[in-house]
PDB file of C-alpha atoms and ligand atoms in Angstrom:
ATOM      1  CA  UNK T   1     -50.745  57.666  42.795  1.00  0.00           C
ATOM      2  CA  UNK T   2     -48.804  54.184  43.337  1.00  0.00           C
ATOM      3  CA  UNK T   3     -47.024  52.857  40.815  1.00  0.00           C
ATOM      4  CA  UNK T   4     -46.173  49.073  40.537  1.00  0.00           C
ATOM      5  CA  UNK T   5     -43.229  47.644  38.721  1.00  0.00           C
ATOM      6  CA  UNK T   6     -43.748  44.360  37.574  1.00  0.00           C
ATOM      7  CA  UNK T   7     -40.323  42.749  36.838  1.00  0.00           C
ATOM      8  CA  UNK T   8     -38.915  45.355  39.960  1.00  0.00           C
ATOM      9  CA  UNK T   9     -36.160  42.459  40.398  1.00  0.00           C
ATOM     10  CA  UNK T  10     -34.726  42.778  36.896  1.00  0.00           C
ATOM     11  CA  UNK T  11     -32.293  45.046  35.757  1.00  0.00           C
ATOM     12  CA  UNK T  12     -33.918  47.961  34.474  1.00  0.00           C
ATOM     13  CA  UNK T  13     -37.268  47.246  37.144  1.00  0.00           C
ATOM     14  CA  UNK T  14     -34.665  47.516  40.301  1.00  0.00           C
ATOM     15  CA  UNK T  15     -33.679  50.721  38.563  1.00  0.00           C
ATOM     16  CA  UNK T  16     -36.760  51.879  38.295  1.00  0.00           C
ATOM     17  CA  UNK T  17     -38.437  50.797  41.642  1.00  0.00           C
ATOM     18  CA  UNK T  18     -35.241  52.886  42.942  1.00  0.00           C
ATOM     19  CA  UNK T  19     -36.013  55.746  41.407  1.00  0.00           C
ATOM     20  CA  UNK T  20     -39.595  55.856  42.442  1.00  0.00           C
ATOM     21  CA  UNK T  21     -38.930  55.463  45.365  1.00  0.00           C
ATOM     22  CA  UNK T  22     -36.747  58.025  45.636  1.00  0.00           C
ATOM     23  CA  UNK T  23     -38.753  60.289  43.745  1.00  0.00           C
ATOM     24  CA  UNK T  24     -41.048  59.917  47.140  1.00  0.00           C
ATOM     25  CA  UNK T  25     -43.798  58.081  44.445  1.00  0.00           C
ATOM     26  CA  UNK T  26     -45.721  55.154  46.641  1.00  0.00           C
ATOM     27  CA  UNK T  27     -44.126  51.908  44.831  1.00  0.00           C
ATOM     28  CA  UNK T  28     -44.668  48.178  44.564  1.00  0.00           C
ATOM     29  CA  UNK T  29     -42.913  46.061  42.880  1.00  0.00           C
ATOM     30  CA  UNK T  30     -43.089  42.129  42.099  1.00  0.00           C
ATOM     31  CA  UNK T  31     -40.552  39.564  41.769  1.00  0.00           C
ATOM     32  CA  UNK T  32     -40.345  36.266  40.235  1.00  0.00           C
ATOM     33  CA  UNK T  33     -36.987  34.096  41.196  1.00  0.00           C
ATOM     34  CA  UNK T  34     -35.231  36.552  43.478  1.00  0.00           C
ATOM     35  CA  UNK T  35     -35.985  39.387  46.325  1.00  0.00           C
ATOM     36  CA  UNK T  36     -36.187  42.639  45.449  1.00  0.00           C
ATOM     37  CA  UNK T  37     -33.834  44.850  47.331  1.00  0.00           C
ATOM     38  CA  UNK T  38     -34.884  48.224  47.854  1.00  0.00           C
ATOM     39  CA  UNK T  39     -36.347  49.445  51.244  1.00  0.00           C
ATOM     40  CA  UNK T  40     -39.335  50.903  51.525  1.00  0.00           C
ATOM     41  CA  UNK T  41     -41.132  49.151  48.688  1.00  0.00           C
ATOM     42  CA  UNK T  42     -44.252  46.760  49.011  1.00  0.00           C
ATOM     43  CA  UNK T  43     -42.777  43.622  47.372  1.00  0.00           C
ATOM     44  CA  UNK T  44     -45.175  40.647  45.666  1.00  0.00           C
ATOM     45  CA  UNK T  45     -43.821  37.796  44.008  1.00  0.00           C
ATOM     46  CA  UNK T  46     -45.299  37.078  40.990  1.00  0.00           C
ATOM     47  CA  UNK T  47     -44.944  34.294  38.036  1.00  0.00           C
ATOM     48  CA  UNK T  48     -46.960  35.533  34.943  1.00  0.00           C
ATOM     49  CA  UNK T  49     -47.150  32.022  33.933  1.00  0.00           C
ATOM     50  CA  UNK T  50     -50.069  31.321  36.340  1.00  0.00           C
ATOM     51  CA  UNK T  51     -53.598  33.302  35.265  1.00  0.00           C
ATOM     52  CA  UNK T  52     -54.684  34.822  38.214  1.00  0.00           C
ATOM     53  CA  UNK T  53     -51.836  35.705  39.652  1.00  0.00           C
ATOM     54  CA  UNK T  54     -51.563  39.181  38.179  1.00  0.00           C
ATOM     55  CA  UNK T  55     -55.024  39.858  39.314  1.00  0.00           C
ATOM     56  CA  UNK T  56     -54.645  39.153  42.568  1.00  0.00           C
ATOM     57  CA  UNK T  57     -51.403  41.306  42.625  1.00  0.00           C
ATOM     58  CA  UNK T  58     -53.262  44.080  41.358  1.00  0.00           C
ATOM     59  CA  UNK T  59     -55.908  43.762  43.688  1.00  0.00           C
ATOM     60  CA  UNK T  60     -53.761  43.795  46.656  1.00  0.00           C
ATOM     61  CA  UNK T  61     -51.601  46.675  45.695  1.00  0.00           C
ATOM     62  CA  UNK T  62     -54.587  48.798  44.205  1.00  0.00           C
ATOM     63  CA  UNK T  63     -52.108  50.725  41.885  1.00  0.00           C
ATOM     64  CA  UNK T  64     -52.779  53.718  39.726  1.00  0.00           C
ATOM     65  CA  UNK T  65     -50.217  52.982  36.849  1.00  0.00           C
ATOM     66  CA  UNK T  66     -48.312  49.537  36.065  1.00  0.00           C
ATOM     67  CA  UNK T  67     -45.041  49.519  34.646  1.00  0.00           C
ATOM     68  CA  UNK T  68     -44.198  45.840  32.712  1.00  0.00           C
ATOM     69  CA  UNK T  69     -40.598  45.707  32.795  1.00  0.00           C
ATOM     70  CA  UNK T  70     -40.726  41.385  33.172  1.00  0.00           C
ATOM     71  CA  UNK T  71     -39.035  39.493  30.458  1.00  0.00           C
ATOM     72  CA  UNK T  72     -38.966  36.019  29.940  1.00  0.00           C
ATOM     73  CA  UNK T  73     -36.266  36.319  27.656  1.00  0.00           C
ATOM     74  CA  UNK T  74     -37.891  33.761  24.305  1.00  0.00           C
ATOM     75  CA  UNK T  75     -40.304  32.321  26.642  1.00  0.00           C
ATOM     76  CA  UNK T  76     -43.683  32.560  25.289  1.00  0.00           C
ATOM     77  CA  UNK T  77     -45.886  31.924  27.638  1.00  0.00           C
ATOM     78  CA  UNK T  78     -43.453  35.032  29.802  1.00  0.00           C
ATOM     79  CA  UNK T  79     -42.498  37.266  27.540  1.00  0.00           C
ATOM     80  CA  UNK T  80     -46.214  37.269  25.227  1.00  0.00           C
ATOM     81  CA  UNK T  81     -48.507  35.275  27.506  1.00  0.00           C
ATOM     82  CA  UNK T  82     -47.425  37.153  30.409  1.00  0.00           C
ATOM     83  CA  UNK T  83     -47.888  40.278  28.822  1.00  0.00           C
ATOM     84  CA  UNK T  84     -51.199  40.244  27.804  1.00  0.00           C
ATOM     85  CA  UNK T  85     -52.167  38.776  31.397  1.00  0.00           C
ATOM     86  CA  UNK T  86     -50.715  42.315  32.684  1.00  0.00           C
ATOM     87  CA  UNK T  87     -52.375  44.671  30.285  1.00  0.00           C
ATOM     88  CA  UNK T  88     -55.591  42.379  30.450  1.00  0.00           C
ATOM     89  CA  UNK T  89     -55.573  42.803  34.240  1.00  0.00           C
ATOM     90  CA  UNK T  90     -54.158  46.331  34.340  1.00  0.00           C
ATOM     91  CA  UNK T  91     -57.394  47.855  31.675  1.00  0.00           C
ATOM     92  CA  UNK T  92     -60.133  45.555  33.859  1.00  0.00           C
ATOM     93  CA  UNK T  93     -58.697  47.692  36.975  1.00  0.00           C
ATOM     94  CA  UNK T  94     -58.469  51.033  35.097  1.00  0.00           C
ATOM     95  CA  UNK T  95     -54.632  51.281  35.579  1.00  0.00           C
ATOM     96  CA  UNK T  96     -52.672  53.113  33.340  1.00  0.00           C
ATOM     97  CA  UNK T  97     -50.071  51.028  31.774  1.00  0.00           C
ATOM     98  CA  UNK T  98     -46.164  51.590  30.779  1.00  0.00           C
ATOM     99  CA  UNK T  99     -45.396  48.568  28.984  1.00  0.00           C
ATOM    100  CA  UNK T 100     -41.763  47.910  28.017  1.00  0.00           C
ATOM    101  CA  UNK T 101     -40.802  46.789  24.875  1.00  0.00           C
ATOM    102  CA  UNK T 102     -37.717  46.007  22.812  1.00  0.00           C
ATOM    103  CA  UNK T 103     -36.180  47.061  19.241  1.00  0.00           C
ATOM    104  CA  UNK T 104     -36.091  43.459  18.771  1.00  0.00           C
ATOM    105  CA  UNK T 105     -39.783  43.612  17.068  1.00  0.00           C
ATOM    106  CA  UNK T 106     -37.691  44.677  14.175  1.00  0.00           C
ATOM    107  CA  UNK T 107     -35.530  42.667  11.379  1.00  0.00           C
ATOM    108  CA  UNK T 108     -33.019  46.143  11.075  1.00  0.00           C
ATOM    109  CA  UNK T 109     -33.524  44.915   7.775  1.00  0.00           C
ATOM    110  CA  UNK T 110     -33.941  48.747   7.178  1.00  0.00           C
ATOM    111  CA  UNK T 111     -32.202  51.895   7.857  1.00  0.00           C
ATOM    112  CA  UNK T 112     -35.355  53.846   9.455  1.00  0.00           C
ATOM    113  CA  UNK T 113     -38.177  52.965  11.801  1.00  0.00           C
ATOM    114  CA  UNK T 114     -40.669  54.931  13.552  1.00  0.00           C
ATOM    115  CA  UNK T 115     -44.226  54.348  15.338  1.00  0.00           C
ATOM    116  CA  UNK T 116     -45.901  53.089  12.213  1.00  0.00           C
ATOM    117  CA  UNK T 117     -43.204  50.440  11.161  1.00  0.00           C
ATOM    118  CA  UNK T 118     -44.837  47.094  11.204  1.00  0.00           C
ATOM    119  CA  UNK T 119     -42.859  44.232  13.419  1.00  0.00           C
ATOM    120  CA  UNK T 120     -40.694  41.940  11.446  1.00  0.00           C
ATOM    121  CA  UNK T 121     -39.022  39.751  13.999  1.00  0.00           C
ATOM    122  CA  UNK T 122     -36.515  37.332  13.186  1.00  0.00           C
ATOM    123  CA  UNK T 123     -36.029  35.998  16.738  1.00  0.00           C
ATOM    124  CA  UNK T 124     -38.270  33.872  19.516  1.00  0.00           C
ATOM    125  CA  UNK T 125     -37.577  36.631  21.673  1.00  0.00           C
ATOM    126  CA  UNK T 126     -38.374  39.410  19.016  1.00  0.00           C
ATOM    127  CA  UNK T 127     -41.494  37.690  17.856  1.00  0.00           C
ATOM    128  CA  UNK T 128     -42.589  37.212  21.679  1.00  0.00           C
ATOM    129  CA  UNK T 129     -42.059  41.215  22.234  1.00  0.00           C
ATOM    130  CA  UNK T 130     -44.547  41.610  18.981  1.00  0.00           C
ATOM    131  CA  UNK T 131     -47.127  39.449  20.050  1.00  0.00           C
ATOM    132  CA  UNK T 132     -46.923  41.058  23.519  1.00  0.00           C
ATOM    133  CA  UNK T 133     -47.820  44.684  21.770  1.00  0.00           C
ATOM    134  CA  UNK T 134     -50.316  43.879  19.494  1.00  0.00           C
ATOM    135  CA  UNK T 135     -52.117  42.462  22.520  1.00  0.00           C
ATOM    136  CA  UNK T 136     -51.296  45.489  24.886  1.00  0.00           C
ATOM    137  CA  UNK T 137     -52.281  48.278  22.170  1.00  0.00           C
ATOM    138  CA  UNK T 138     -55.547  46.016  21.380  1.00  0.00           C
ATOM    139  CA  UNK T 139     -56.256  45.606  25.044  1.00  0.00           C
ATOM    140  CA  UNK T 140     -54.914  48.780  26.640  1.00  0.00           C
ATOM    141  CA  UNK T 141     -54.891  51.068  23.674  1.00  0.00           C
ATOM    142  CA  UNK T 142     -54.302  54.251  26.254  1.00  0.00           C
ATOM    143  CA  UNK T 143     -50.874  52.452  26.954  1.00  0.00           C
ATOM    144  CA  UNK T 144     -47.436  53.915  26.308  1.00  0.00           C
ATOM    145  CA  UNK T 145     -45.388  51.221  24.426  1.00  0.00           C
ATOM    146  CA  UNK T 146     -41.526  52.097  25.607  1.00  0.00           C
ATOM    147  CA  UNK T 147     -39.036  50.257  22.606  1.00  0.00           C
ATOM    148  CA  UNK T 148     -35.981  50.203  23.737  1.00  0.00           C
ATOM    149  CA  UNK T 149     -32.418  49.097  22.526  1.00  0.00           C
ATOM    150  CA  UNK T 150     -29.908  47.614  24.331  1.00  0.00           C
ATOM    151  CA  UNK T 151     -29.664  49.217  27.795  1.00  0.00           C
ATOM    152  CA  UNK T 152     -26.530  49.780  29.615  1.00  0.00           C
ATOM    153  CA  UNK T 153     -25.810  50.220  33.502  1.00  0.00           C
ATOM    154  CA  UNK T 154     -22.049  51.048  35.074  1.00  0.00           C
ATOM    155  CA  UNK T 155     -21.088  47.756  33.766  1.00  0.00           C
ATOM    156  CA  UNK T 156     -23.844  45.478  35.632  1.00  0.00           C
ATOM    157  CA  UNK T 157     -26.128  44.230  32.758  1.00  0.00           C
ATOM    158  CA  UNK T 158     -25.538  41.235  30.830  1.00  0.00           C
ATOM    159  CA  UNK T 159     -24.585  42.470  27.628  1.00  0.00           C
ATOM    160  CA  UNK T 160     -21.633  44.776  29.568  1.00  0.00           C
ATOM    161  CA  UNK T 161     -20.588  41.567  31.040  1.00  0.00           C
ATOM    162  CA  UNK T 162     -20.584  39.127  28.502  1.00  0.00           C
ATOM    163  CA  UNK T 163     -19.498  42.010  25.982  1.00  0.00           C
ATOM    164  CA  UNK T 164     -16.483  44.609  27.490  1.00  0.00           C
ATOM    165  CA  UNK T 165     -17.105  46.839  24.405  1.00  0.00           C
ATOM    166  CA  UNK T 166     -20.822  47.273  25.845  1.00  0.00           C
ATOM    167  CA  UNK T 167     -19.366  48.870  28.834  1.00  0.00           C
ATOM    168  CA  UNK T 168     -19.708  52.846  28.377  1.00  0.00           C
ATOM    169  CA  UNK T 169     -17.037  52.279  31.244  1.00  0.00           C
ATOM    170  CA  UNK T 170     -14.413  50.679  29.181  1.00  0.00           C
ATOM    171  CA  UNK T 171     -12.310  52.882  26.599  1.00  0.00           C
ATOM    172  CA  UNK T 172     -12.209  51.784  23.137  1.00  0.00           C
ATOM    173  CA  UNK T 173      -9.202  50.952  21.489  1.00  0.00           C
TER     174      UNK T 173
HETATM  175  N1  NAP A   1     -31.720  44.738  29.025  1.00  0.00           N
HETATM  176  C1  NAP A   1     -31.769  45.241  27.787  1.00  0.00           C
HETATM  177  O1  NAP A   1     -30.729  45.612  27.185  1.00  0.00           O
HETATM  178  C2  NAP A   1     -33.103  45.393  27.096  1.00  0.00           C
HETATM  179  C3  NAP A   1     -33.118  45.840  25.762  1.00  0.00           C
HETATM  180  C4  NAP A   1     -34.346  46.030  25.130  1.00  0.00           C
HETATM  181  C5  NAP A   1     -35.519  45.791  25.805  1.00  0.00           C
HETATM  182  N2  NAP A   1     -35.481  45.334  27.090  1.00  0.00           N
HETATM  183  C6  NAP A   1     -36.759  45.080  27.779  1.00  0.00           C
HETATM  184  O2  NAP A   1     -36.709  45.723  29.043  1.00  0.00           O
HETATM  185  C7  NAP A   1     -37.481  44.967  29.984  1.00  0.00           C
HETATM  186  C8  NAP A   1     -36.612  44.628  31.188  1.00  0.00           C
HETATM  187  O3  NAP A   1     -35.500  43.853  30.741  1.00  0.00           O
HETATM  188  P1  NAP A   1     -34.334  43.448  31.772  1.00  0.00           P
HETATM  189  O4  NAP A   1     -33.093  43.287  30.989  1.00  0.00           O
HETATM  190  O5  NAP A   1     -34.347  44.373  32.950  1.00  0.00           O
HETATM  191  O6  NAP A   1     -34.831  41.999  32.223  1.00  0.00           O
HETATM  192  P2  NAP A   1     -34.259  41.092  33.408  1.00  0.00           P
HETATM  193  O7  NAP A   1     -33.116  41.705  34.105  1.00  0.00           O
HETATM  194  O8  NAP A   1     -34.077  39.711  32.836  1.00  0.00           O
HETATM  195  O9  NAP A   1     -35.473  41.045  34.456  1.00  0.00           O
HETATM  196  C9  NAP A   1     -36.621  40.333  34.127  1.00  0.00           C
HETATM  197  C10 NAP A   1     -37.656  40.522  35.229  1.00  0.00           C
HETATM  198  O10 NAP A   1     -38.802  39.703  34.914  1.00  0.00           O
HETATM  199  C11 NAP A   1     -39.067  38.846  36.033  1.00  0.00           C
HETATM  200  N3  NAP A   1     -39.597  37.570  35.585  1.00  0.00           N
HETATM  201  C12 NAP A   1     -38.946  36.552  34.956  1.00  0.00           C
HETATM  202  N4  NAP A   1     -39.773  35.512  34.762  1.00  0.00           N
HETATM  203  C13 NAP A   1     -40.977  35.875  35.282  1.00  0.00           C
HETATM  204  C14 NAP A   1     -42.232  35.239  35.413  1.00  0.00           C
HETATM  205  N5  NAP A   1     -42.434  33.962  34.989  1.00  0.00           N
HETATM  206  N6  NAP A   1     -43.252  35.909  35.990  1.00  0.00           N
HETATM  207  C15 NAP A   1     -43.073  37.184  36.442  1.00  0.00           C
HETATM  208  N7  NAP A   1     -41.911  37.844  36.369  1.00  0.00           N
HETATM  209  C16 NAP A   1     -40.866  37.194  35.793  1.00  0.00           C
HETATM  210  C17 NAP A   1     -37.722  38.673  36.721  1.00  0.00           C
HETATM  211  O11 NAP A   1     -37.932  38.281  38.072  1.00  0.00           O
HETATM  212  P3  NAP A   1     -36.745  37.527  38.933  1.00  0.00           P
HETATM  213  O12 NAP A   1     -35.458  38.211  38.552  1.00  0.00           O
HETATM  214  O13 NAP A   1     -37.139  37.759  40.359  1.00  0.00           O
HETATM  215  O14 NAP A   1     -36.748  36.089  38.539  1.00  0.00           O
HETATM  216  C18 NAP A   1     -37.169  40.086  36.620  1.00  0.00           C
HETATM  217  O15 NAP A   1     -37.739  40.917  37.606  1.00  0.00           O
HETATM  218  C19 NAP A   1     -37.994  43.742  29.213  1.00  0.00           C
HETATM  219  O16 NAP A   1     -39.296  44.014  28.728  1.00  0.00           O
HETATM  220  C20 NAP A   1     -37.022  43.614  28.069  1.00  0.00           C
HETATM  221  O17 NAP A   1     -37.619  42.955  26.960  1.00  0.00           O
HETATM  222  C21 NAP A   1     -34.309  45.126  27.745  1.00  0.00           C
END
């Protein structure tokens, strides 16, 4: 069954259309900005920003499961908007859908959260990444919603860079 990775140009997408691919899975994958760089992978360019666009994505690549791994950072009408485009084009077309969230959705006002802890964002970007899973689970309620925390990568994603004490590479004092 394909598999299409929206946001395949991002950090954790290029990871994952990578691993697809070399898990011998059929994979597409769509861009926004910049090329996606592994071989052997249908690319689309995509901007989540325009309705329709999604749709016709999906309708060209005719994929059996969508993973959303775009982000749009505290861009609304990206990171929410854009979201519920996906999962509203991904249930019209039957796909199953792997939508990636964030631990963001939460204050950390508290010690412990699991599935039934209600969002309490206190940033754009968190309250963005609630919006966009209230939509998904209303719209695609067969979804998986993935929250993750910060993710790290041999010292390539942002937070390693900006941040040495990210980098699982780099011993602590
Ligand atoms: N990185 C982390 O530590 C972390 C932590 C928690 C949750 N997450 C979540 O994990 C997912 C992936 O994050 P990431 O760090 O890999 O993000 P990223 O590196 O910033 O990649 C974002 C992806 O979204 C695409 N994109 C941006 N604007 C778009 C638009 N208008 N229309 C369509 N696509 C657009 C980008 O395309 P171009 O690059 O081609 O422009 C890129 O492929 C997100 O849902 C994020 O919220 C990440």
């Amino acid at each position: 069954m394909k598999v299409l990775i929206t946001g395949g140009s991002g950090f954790l997408g290029t990871e994952l259309v990578a691993q697809a691919a070399a898990a011998g899975r059929e994979t597409a994958a769509t861009c926004h900005s910049r090329r996606g760089g592994v071989p052997g992978v249908a690319w689309y360019q995509l901007d989540l920003r325009h309705p329709g666009d999604i749709d016709a994505v999906l309708a060209e690549a005719d994929p059996g499961t969508v993973i959303n791994a775009t982000s749009g950072q505290s861009d609304w009408a990206v990171t929410a908007e854009g979201s519920v485009r996906v999962a509203m084009a991904a249930a019209h077309r039957g796909c199953r859908l792997i939508h990636v969230s964030s631990d963001a959705v939460f204050s950390g006002s508290r010690v412990h959260y699991d599935e039934t802890s209600l969002p309490d964002p206190v940033t754009p970007y968190g309250a963005a990444k609630a919006a966009a899973e209230t939509a998904v689970r209303l719209l695609a309620p067969a979804a998986a919603v993935v929250r993750t925390s910060l993710i790290l990568g041999h010292g390539r994603s942002v937070h390693e860079r900006s941040e040495p004490r990210c980098n699982a590479n780099t011993a602590l004092p």
